[in-house]
PDB file of C-alpha atoms in Angstrom:
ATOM      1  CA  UNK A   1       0.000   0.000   0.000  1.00 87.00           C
ATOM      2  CA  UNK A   2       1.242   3.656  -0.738  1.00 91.00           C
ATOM      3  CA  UNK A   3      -0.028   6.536   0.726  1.00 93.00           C
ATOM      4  CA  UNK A   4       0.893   9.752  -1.010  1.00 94.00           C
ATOM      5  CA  UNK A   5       0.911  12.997   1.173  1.00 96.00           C
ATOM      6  CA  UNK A   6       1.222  15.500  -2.029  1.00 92.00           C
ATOM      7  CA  UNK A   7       3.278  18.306  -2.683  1.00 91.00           C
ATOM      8  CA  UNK A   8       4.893  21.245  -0.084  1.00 91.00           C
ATOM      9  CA  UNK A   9       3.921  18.767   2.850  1.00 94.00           C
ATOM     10  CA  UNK A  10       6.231  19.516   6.260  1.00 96.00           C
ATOM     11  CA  UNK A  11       8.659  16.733   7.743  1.00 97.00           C
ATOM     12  CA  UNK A  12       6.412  17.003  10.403  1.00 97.00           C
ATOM     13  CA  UNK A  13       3.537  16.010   8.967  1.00 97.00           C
ATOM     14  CA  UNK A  14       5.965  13.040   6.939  1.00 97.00           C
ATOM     15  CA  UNK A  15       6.667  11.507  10.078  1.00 97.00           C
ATOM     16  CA  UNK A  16       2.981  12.283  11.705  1.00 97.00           C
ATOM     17  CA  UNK A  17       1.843  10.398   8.551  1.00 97.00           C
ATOM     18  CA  UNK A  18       4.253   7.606   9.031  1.00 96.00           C
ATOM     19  CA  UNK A  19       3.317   6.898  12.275  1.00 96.00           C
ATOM     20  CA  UNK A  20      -0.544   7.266  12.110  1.00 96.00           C
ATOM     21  CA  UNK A  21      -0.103   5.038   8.894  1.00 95.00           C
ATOM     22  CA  UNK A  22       2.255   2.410  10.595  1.00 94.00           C
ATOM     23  CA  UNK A  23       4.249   3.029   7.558  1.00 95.00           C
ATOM     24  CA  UNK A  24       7.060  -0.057   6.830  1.00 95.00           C
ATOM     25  CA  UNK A  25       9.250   2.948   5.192  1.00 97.00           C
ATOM     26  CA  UNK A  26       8.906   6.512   3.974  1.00 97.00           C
ATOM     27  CA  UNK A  27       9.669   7.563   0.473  1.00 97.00           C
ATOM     28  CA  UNK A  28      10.488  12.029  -0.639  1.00 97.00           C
ATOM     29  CA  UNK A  29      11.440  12.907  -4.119  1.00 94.00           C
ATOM     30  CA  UNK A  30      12.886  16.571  -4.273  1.00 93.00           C
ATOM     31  CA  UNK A  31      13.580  18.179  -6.799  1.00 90.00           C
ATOM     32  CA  UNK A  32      14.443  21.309  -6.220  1.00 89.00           C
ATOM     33  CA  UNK A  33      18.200  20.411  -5.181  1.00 88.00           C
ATOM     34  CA  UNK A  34      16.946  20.971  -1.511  1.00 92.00           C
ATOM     35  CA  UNK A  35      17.292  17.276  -0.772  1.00 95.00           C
ATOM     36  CA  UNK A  36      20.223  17.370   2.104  1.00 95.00           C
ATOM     37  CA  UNK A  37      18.938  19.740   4.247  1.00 96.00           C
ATOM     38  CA  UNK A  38      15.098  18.288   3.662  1.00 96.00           C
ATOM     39  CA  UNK A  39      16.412  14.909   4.248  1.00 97.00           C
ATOM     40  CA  UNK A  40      17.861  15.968   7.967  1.00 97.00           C
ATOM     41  CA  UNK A  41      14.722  17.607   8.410  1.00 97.00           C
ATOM     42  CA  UNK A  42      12.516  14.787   7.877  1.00 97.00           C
ATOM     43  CA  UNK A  43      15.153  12.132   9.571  1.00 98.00           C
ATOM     44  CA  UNK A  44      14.987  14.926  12.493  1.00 97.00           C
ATOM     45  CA  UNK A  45      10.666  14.774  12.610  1.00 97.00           C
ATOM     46  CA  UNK A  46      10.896  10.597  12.113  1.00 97.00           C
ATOM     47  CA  UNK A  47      13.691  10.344  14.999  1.00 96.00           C
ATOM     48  CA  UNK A  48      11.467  12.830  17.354  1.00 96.00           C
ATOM     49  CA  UNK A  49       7.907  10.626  16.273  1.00 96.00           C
ATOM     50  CA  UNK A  50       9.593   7.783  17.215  1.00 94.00           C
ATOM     51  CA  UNK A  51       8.673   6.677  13.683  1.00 93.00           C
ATOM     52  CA  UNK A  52      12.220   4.016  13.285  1.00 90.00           C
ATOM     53  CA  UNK A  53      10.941   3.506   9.556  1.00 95.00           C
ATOM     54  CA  UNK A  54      13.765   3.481   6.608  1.00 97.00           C
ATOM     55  CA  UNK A  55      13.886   6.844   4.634  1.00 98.00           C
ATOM     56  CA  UNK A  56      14.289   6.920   1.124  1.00 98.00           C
ATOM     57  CA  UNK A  57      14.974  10.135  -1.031  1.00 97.00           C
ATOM     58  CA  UNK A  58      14.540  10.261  -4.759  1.00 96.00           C
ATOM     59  CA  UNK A  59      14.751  13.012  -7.266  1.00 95.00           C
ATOM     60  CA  UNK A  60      17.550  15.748  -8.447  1.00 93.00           C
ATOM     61  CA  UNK A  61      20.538  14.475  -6.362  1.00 94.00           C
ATOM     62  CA  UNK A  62      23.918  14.746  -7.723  1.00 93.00           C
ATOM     63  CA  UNK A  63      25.892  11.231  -7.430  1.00 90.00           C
ATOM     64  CA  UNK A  64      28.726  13.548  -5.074  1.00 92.00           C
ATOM     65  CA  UNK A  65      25.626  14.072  -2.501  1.00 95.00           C
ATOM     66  CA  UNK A  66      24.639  10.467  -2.371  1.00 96.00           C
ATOM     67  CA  UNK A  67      26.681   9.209  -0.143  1.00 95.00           C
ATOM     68  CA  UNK A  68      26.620  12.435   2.219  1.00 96.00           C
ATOM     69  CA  UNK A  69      22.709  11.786   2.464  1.00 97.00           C
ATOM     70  CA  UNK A  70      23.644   7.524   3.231  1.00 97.00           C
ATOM     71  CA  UNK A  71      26.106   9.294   5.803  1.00 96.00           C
ATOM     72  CA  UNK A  72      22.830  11.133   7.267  1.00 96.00           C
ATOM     73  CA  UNK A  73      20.604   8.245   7.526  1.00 97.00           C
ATOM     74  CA  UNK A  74      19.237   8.092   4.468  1.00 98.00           C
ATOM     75  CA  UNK A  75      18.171   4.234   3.662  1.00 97.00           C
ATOM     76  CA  UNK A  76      18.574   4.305  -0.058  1.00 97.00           C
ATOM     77  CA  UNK A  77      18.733   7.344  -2.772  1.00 97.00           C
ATOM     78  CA  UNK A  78      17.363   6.998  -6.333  1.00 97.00           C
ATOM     79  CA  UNK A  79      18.443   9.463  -8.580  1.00 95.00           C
ATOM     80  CA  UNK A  80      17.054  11.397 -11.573  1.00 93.00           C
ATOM     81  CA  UNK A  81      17.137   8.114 -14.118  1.00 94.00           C
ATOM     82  CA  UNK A  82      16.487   5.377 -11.881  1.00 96.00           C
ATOM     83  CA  UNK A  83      14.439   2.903 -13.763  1.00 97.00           C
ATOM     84  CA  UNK A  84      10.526   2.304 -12.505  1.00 95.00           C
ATOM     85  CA  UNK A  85      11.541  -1.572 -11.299  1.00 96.00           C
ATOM     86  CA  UNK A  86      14.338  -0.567  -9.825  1.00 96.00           C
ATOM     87  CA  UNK A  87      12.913   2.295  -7.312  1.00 95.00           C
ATOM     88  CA  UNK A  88       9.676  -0.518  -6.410  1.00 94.00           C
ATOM     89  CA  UNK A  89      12.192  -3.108  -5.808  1.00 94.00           C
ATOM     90  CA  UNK A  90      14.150  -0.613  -3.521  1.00 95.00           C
ATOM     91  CA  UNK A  91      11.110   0.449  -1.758  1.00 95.00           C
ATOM     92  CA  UNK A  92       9.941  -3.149  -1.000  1.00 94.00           C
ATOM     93  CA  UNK A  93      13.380  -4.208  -0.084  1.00 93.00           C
ATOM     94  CA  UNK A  94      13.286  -1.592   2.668  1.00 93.00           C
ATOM     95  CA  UNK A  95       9.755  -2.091   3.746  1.00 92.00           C
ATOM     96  CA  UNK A  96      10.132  -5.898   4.257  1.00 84.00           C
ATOM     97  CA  UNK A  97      13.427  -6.896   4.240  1.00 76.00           C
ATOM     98  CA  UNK A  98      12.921 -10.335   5.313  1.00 73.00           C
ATOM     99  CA  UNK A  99      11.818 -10.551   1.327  1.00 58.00           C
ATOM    100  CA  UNK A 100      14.205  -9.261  -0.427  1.00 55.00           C
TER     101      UNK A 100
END
């Protein structure tokens, strides 16, 4: 099941989601090259819901910031390309690892 929040919502209301939802992991795509410092944000709102739910961020990110946002927390990027199959196999992977 995905449940999509829509555009210009707050990491607040990510992580509110997330745990109202009992969400297995949370999924952002930015693209407005604002993805490190939205990332901490919503890592910051999931830590402080006690939401402990794999974050994945997709969209405009550079390969150099990549790694910085794995360094943060993040559970897996996809990048501007990343093929359909591939992001759904990433997403399941982190929701129920036991199946991957």
């Amino acid at each position: 099941e995905v449940i999509y929040l829509g555009l210009r919502v707050t990491p607040a209301q990510i992580a509110a989601a997330a745990v109202a939802e009992d969400a297995d992991a949370v999924g952002i795509s930015v693209l407005s090259g604002a993805h490190m410092p939205i990332a901490e944000q919503v890592l910051a709102a999931l830590r402080a819901a006690g939401a402990g739910v794999p974050l994945a961020v997709g969209g405009t990110i550079p390969a150099r910031d990549a790694e910085a946002l794995r360094r943060l927390g993040v559970a897996e990027v996809f990048p501007v390309g990343t093929a359909l199959p591939d992001a759904v196999h990433g997403m399941l992977r982190l929701a129920r690892p036991e199946a991957a």
